[in-house]
Short mmCIF file of C-alpha atoms in Angstrom, two decimals:
data_model
loop_
_atom_site.label_atom_id
_atom_site.label_comp_id
_atom_site.label_asym_id
_atom_site.label_seq_id
_atom_site.Cartn_x
_atom_site.Cartn_y
_atom_site.Cartn_z
CA MET A 264 -27.27 1.42 22.71
CA THR A 265 -23.98 0.01 23.96
CA ARG A 266 -21.25 -0.80 21.46
CA VAL A 267 -18.78 -3.57 22.25
CA PHE A 268 -15.09 -3.62 21.46
CA ASN A 269 -15.16 -5.84 18.37
CA PHE A 270 -11.89 -7.76 17.91
CA SER A 271 -13.12 -9.67 14.86
CA ALA A 272 -10.57 -10.48 12.15
CA GLY A 273 -13.08 -9.42 9.53
CA PRO A 274 -15.58 -8.15 8.76
CA ALA A 275 -14.14 -5.86 11.36
CA THR A 276 -14.94 -2.86 13.48
CA LEU A 277 -15.52 0.43 11.66
CA PRO A 278 -14.98 4.00 12.88
CA VAL A 279 -17.97 5.24 14.85
CA ASP A 280 -17.75 8.61 13.08
CA VAL A 281 -18.18 6.85 9.75
CA LEU A 282 -21.09 4.74 10.92
CA GLN A 283 -22.84 7.84 12.23
CA GLN A 284 -22.35 9.63 8.91
CA VAL A 285 -23.73 6.60 7.07
CA GLN A 286 -26.72 6.66 9.41
CA ASP A 287 -27.28 10.36 8.80
CA GLU A 288 -27.10 9.93 5.01
CA LEU A 289 -28.86 6.59 4.74
CA LEU A 290 -32.24 7.87 3.51
CA ASP A 291 -31.07 10.99 1.71
CA TRP A 292 -27.53 11.37 0.41
CA GLN A 293 -26.71 15.09 0.17
CA GLY A 294 -30.16 16.21 -0.94
CA THR A 295 -30.67 13.63 -3.67
CA GLY A 296 -33.70 12.22 -1.88
CA MET A 297 -32.37 8.68 -2.05
CA SER A 298 -29.90 6.37 -0.40
CA VAL A 299 -26.59 5.50 -2.02
CA MET A 300 -27.96 1.93 -2.11
CA GLU A 301 -30.65 3.14 -4.51
CA MET A 302 -28.52 5.17 -6.89
CA SER A 303 -27.59 4.27 -10.43
CA HIS A 304 -23.89 3.53 -10.57
CA ARG A 305 -23.84 5.49 -13.82
CA GLY A 306 -25.45 8.58 -12.32
CA LYS A 307 -23.51 11.74 -11.50
CA ALA A 308 -24.04 11.35 -7.76
CA PHE A 309 -22.48 7.92 -7.45
CA VAL A 310 -19.76 8.64 -10.01
CA SER A 311 -18.70 11.57 -7.81
CA ILE A 312 -18.60 9.26 -4.76
CA ALA A 313 -16.49 6.71 -6.62
CA GLU A 314 -14.08 9.26 -8.05
CA GLN A 315 -13.54 10.93 -4.69
CA ALA A 316 -12.83 7.60 -2.99
CA THR A 317 -10.28 6.67 -5.65
CA GLU A 318 -8.57 10.03 -5.44
CA THR A 319 -8.41 9.92 -1.64
CA LEU A 320 -6.87 6.45 -1.76
CA LYS A 321 -4.33 7.59 -4.34
CA THR A 322 -3.39 10.55 -2.15
CA LEU A 323 -3.09 8.54 1.07
CA LEU A 324 -0.83 5.92 -0.52
CA ASN A 325 0.94 8.35 -2.87
CA VAL A 326 0.19 5.97 -5.74
CA PRO A 327 2.42 6.72 -8.77
CA ASP A 328 0.73 7.83 -11.98
CA ASN A 329 1.76 4.65 -13.82
CA TYR A 330 -0.48 2.47 -11.63
CA LYS A 331 -4.16 1.71 -11.94
CA ILE A 332 -6.46 1.61 -8.91
CA LEU A 333 -9.24 -0.92 -9.46
CA TRP A 334 -12.30 -1.60 -7.32
CA MET A 335 -13.08 -5.28 -7.85
CA GLN A 336 -15.15 -8.06 -6.30
CA GLY A 337 -14.45 -11.61 -5.17
CA GLY A 338 -12.18 -10.79 -2.25
CA ALA A 339 -8.55 -11.82 -2.01
CA THR A 340 -9.68 -15.33 -2.92
CA GLY A 341 -10.78 -14.07 -6.33
CA GLN A 342 -7.38 -12.49 -6.78
CA PHE A 343 -5.66 -15.82 -6.13
CA SER A 344 -6.91 -16.70 -9.64
CA ALA A 345 -6.83 -13.23 -11.18
CA VAL A 346 -3.15 -12.68 -10.38
CA PRO A 347 -1.77 -15.54 -12.52
CA MET A 348 -4.40 -14.96 -15.19
CA ASN A 349 -3.20 -11.39 -15.63
CA LEU A 350 0.46 -11.43 -14.67
CA LEU A 351 1.93 -14.55 -16.26
CA ARG A 352 2.19 -12.66 -19.57
CA GLY A 353 3.48 -15.59 -21.61
CA ARG A 354 5.52 -17.17 -18.82
CA ASP A 355 4.63 -20.45 -17.15
CA THR A 356 6.05 -20.15 -13.63
CA ALA A 357 5.54 -17.94 -10.59
CA ASP A 358 7.16 -17.88 -7.16
CA TYR A 359 5.24 -17.95 -3.88
CA VAL A 360 6.49 -17.24 -0.37
CA VAL A 361 4.23 -19.04 2.12
CA THR A 362 4.08 -17.84 5.72
CA GLY A 363 0.58 -18.88 6.71
CA SER A 364 -2.85 -20.10 5.72
CA TRP A 365 -3.61 -17.44 3.12
CA GLY A 366 -0.29 -17.95 1.39
CA LYS A 367 -1.09 -21.68 1.20
CA LYS A 368 -4.43 -20.93 -0.42
CA ALA A 369 -2.86 -18.50 -2.89
CA VAL A 370 -0.22 -20.93 -4.18
CA LYS A 371 -2.74 -23.78 -4.39
CA GLU A 372 -5.06 -21.73 -6.57
CA ALA A 373 -2.24 -20.41 -8.76
CA ALA A 374 -1.19 -23.99 -9.48
CA ARG A 375 -4.33 -24.34 -11.59
CA TYR A 376 -2.87 -21.87 -14.10
CA CYS A 377 0.89 -22.24 -13.96
CA SER A 378 3.83 -23.88 -12.30
CA ALA A 379 3.42 -22.20 -8.91
CA GLN A 380 6.60 -22.77 -6.94
CA THR A 381 6.78 -22.44 -3.16
CA VAL A 382 10.18 -20.78 -2.79
CA ALA A 383 10.07 -20.23 0.97
CA ARG A 384 8.07 -21.88 3.75
CA PRO A 385 8.89 -22.79 7.36
CA VAL A 386 10.43 -26.26 7.36
CA ASP A 387 8.26 -27.46 10.23
CA ASP A 388 5.14 -25.91 8.68
CA LYS A 389 4.51 -24.09 11.93
CA PHE A 390 3.81 -20.56 10.86
CA THR A 391 5.49 -18.61 13.64
CA HIS A 392 8.10 -16.69 11.64
CA VAL A 393 9.16 -15.43 8.22
CA PRO A 394 11.81 -17.67 6.59
CA ASP A 395 15.21 -16.04 6.34
CA ARG A 396 15.58 -14.21 3.02
CA ASP A 397 18.88 -15.98 2.27
CA ASP A 398 17.02 -19.29 2.20
CA TRP A 399 14.53 -18.33 -0.50
CA THR A 400 14.98 -20.18 -3.81
CA LEU A 401 13.77 -17.49 -6.18
CA ASN A 402 13.62 -18.05 -9.93
CA PRO A 403 14.80 -14.97 -11.86
CA GLU A 404 12.64 -16.10 -14.79
CA ALA A 405 9.43 -16.22 -12.76
CA ALA A 406 6.57 -14.02 -13.91
CA TYR A 407 6.21 -12.60 -10.40
CA VAL A 408 6.90 -13.25 -6.72
CA HIS A 409 3.85 -13.39 -4.45
CA TYR A 410 3.78 -13.03 -0.67
CA THR A 411 1.37 -12.18 2.15
CA PRO A 412 2.73 -9.28 4.23
CA ASN A 413 0.45 -10.15 7.16
CA GLU A 414 -1.10 -13.53 7.86
CA THR A 415 -4.42 -12.90 9.58
CA ILE A 416 -4.82 -16.36 11.12
CA GLU A 417 -1.33 -17.01 12.48
CA GLY A 418 -0.40 -13.38 13.22
CA VAL A 419 2.86 -13.48 11.25
CA GLU A 420 3.98 -10.24 9.59
CA PHE A 421 6.92 -9.29 7.41
CA PRO A 422 8.99 -6.58 9.11
CA ASP A 423 9.83 -4.97 5.76
CA VAL A 424 9.30 -5.31 2.00
CA PRO A 425 11.46 -8.14 0.62
CA ASP A 426 13.93 -7.48 -2.18
CA VAL A 427 13.23 -9.82 -5.11
CA GLY A 428 15.30 -8.10 -7.75
CA ASP A 429 13.71 -7.24 -11.08
CA VAL A 430 10.86 -9.75 -10.85
CA PRO A 431 7.52 -8.00 -10.13
CA LEU A 432 6.54 -8.27 -6.47
CA VAL A 433 2.88 -9.06 -5.75
CA ALA A 434 1.37 -8.78 -2.27
CA ASP A 435 -1.90 -9.72 -0.60
CA PHE A 436 -2.26 -6.78 1.79
CA SER A 437 -5.78 -7.66 2.91
CA SER A 438 -5.22 -7.59 6.67
CA THR A 439 -2.62 -4.83 6.89
CA PHE A 440 -3.76 -2.44 4.14
CA LEU A 441 -3.76 1.22 5.23
CA SER A 442 -2.31 0.40 8.65
CA ARG A 443 0.87 2.33 7.78
CA PRO A 444 2.57 3.97 4.76
CA ILE A 445 3.84 1.70 2.00
CA ASP A 446 5.97 2.43 -1.04
CA VAL A 447 3.64 1.32 -3.83
CA GLY A 448 6.44 1.80 -6.37
CA ARG A 449 8.27 -1.22 -4.96
CA PHE A 450 5.44 -3.51 -6.06
CA GLY A 451 4.21 -4.71 -9.38
CA MET A 452 0.82 -5.13 -7.80
CA ILE A 453 -0.91 -5.12 -4.43
CA TYR A 454 -4.41 -6.21 -3.56
CA ALA A 455 -6.56 -6.14 -0.44
CA GLY A 456 -10.04 -7.07 0.68
CA ALA A 457 -11.82 -4.09 2.20
CA GLN A 458 -13.25 -5.75 5.30
CA LYS A 459 -10.34 -5.18 7.67
CA ASN A 460 -9.20 -1.55 7.57
CA LEU A 461 -11.17 -0.05 4.70
CA GLY A 462 -14.88 -0.80 4.98
CA PRO A 463 -17.55 -3.48 4.74
CA ALA A 464 -16.99 -6.71 2.83
CA GLY A 465 -17.68 -6.64 -0.90
CA VAL A 466 -14.84 -4.66 -2.45
CA THR A 467 -11.29 -5.69 -3.26
CA ILE A 468 -8.71 -3.02 -4.03
CA VAL A 469 -6.19 -3.82 -6.77
CA ILE A 470 -3.30 -1.44 -7.46
CA VAL A 471 -1.33 -2.64 -10.47
CA ARG A 472 1.45 -1.19 -12.61
CA ASP A 473 0.42 -0.29 -16.16
CA ASP A 474 3.04 -2.43 -17.91
CA LEU A 475 1.75 -5.61 -16.23
CA ILE A 476 -1.77 -5.55 -17.66
CA GLY A 477 -3.31 -6.31 -21.02
CA ASP A 478 -1.92 -9.79 -21.77
CA VAL A 479 -4.18 -12.28 -20.02
CA LEU A 480 -4.68 -16.03 -20.24
CA PRO A 481 -7.32 -16.87 -22.86
CA GLN A 482 -9.75 -18.26 -20.27
CA THR A 483 -9.70 -15.12 -18.12
CA PRO A 484 -13.24 -13.89 -17.33
CA THR A 485 -13.81 -10.32 -18.43
CA VAL A 486 -14.54 -9.20 -14.87
CA LEU A 487 -11.09 -10.41 -13.79
CA ASP A 488 -9.18 -8.81 -16.67
CA TYR A 489 -7.34 -5.86 -15.12
CA ALA A 490 -7.06 -3.95 -18.40
CA LYS A 491 -10.77 -4.27 -19.10
CA VAL A 492 -11.68 -3.35 -15.52
CA ALA A 493 -9.44 -0.28 -15.81
CA ASP A 494 -10.97 0.71 -19.15
CA GLY A 495 -14.43 0.34 -17.61
CA GLU A 496 -13.46 2.47 -14.61
CA SER A 497 -14.23 -0.48 -12.31
CA MET A 498 -17.82 -0.58 -13.56
CA LEU A 499 -17.92 -3.41 -16.09
CA ASN A 500 -20.90 -4.60 -14.09
CA THR A 501 -22.84 -2.95 -11.28
CA PRO A 502 -20.29 -2.51 -8.48
CA PRO A 503 -21.07 -2.86 -4.76
CA CYS A 504 -22.00 0.81 -4.59
CA PHE A 505 -22.77 1.04 -0.89
CA THR A 506 -19.51 -0.63 0.11
CA TRP A 507 -17.55 1.67 -2.22
CA TYR A 508 -19.28 4.67 -0.63
CA VAL A 509 -18.47 3.54 2.94
CA CYS A 510 -14.86 2.88 1.94
CA GLY A 511 -14.65 6.45 0.71
CA LEU A 512 -15.85 7.71 4.09
CA VAL A 513 -13.29 5.55 5.91
CA LEU A 514 -10.54 6.95 3.68
CA GLN A 515 -11.62 10.48 4.59
CA TRP A 516 -11.63 9.45 8.25
CA ILE A 517 -8.02 8.24 7.94
CA GLN A 518 -7.09 11.60 6.47
CA ARG A 519 -8.69 13.38 9.43
CA GLN A 520 -6.70 11.21 11.85
CA GLY A 521 -3.46 12.44 10.29
CA GLY A 522 -2.98 9.96 7.45
CA LEU A 523 -1.04 6.72 7.35
CA LYS A 524 1.88 7.90 9.49
CA ALA A 525 -0.55 8.63 12.30
CA MET A 526 -2.23 5.26 11.74
CA ALA A 527 1.16 3.56 11.99
CA ALA A 528 1.98 5.24 15.29
CA ARG A 529 -1.40 4.30 16.77
CA ASN A 530 -1.26 0.72 15.54
CA ALA A 531 2.30 0.17 16.78
CA ALA A 532 1.31 1.50 20.21
CA LYS A 533 -1.79 -0.71 20.47
CA ALA A 534 0.03 -3.87 19.43
CA GLY A 535 3.04 -3.06 21.59
CA LYS A 536 0.86 -2.64 24.67
CA LEU A 537 -0.88 -5.99 24.18
CA TYR A 538 2.28 -7.94 23.36
CA ALA A 539 4.11 -6.42 26.33
CA PHE A 540 1.36 -7.57 28.66
CA ILE A 541 1.22 -11.08 27.17
CA ASP A 542 5.00 -11.52 27.44
CA ALA A 543 5.14 -10.27 31.03
CA SER A 544 2.04 -12.10 32.24
CA GLY A 545 3.56 -15.54 32.75
CA TYR A 546 0.08 -16.82 31.94
CA TYR A 547 -0.69 -16.02 28.29
CA ARG A 548 1.54 -16.91 25.35
CA ASN A 549 2.03 -15.64 21.82
CA PRO A 550 3.82 -18.20 19.60
CA VAL A 551 5.21 -15.83 16.96
CA LYS A 552 8.84 -14.79 16.81
CA PRO A 553 8.87 -11.22 18.23
CA GLU A 554 10.36 -9.56 15.15
CA HIS A 555 7.65 -11.14 12.98
CA ARG A 556 4.62 -10.37 15.12
CA SER A 557 1.61 -8.78 13.49
CA TRP A 558 0.38 -5.33 14.43
CA MET A 559 -3.09 -6.26 13.22
CA ASN A 560 -3.79 -9.79 14.48
CA VAL A 561 -2.54 -10.93 17.88
CA PRO A 562 -3.08 -14.64 18.63
CA PHE A 563 -2.55 -15.87 22.16
CA THR A 564 -3.19 -19.01 24.19
CA LEU A 565 -4.11 -19.76 27.78
CA PRO A 566 -2.16 -22.31 29.87
CA ASP A 567 -5.03 -24.77 29.58
CA ALA A 568 -7.34 -24.89 26.55
CA ALA A 569 -10.08 -26.15 28.85
CA LEU A 570 -10.34 -22.55 30.12
CA ASP A 571 -10.99 -21.09 26.66
CA ALA A 572 -14.78 -21.27 26.89
CA ASP A 573 -14.82 -19.51 30.27
CA PHE A 574 -12.44 -16.84 28.96
CA LEU A 575 -14.66 -16.14 25.97
CA LYS A 576 -17.85 -16.10 28.03
CA GLY A 577 -16.37 -13.61 30.48
CA ALA A 578 -14.98 -11.48 27.66
CA GLU A 579 -18.40 -11.20 26.02
CA ALA A 580 -19.91 -10.19 29.35
CA ALA A 581 -17.24 -7.49 29.63
CA GLY A 582 -18.08 -6.10 26.17
CA LEU A 583 -15.08 -7.71 24.43
CA SER A 584 -16.38 -9.49 21.35
CA THR A 585 -15.11 -12.03 18.82
CA LEU A 586 -11.87 -13.07 20.51
CA LYS A 587 -12.01 -16.75 19.60
CA GLY A 588 -8.99 -17.83 17.57
CA HIS A 589 -9.26 -19.41 14.16
CA ARG A 590 -10.26 -23.08 14.32
CA SER A 591 -6.98 -24.12 12.66
CA VAL A 592 -4.82 -22.71 15.47
CA GLY A 593 -7.17 -22.46 18.47
CA GLY A 594 -6.72 -20.13 21.40
CA MET A 595 -7.61 -16.47 21.10
CA ARG A 596 -7.03 -13.74 18.55
CA ALA A 597 -7.40 -10.00 19.02
CA SER A 598 -7.51 -8.03 15.78
CA LEU A 599 -6.40 -4.43 16.24
CA TYR A 600 -7.31 -2.75 12.97
CA ASN A 601 -7.29 1.01 12.44
CA ALA A 602 -10.74 1.56 13.93
CA MET A 603 -9.99 -0.28 17.18
CA PRO A 604 -9.34 2.46 19.77
CA GLU A 605 -6.57 2.12 22.32
CA ALA A 606 -9.31 2.03 24.95
CA GLY A 607 -10.29 -1.34 23.53
CA VAL A 608 -6.80 -2.71 24.11
CA ASP A 609 -6.81 -1.27 27.63
CA ALA A 610 -10.12 -2.97 28.36
CA LEU A 611 -8.83 -6.27 27.00
CA VAL A 612 -5.65 -6.11 29.07
CA ASP A 613 -7.65 -5.32 32.22
CA TYR A 614 -9.90 -8.30 31.60
CA MET A 615 -6.96 -10.60 30.87
CA LYS A 616 -5.31 -9.52 34.14
CA GLU A 617 -8.43 -10.33 36.14
CA PHE A 618 -8.93 -13.67 34.40
CA ALA A 619 -5.33 -14.73 35.05
CA LYS A 620 -5.59 -13.65 38.69
CA LYS A 621 -8.75 -15.69 39.13
CA ASN A 622 -7.60 -18.79 37.28
CA GLY A 623 -3.82 -18.73 37.61
#
């Protein structure tokens, strides 16, 4: 078997160590005689898996005691509805900072439930930078301020956590979750789909402050009510048990690598190496303002889009998979999540050098 370097934006590459452990335990998890996929979610075995995963996540992120960690379903897209349903709390307006495609989707969905105001967005609608903080038109009476720290499609990333005063800050961390330490206490709530840095698709992590839950819109489905999910220990219905289990193994793997500080150092080095090559190549181009470039998702273009198909064909032959950019922006995109080894970046740079030499 030969594994490729998988640069997919998600579902994404997973640590080989974790996949091997899953393989070893697939038919018989720790002497139970059954797979995790076959276990009752109410049984002691799976409850122990779930509790350990939650505790490991809490330790890695240093989650304060006045926050709930919820394992939900529906992806970030489900949270686009769940956030206003749970966090409006009697108010009728919320602020949204839009820096890419996922921010656009979030504010559009929120508008079904409240007056969702776009308070910052690039004037030319070309998502290549984060609007200057002084230009944001925040409403101090808003129920919350929502933003997307990393835009997976456009490769735009906030360099730091924005200051929004006393209004709760909400963040869709899907494509940058666990890539570095974050101060959870600065947020009212964060959420993230698992399928980038945490595990297979099927689970969405929600970390929400206690005082923000319990007062939902009347039409809120029970499975999207944060207070009820918390009371049910994330098991109001049968959860995606296997995904939860794999996420727990990935969390343990992150601990073995040295935790989130070590992840940050690795991720900064990988992204820095690829951006440095792109900038110096005179052939490839990244459109994002340097200080707002993503560590996780690196889009780049060739001088002539007519060469894209040849580039992708050669990349696949070289064991470099899923480099095609999103259809809305074209070009290429290399996603460098936690499980992507630096050797993958080295292999990509070597291939890009050869392709430019041949076609430049």
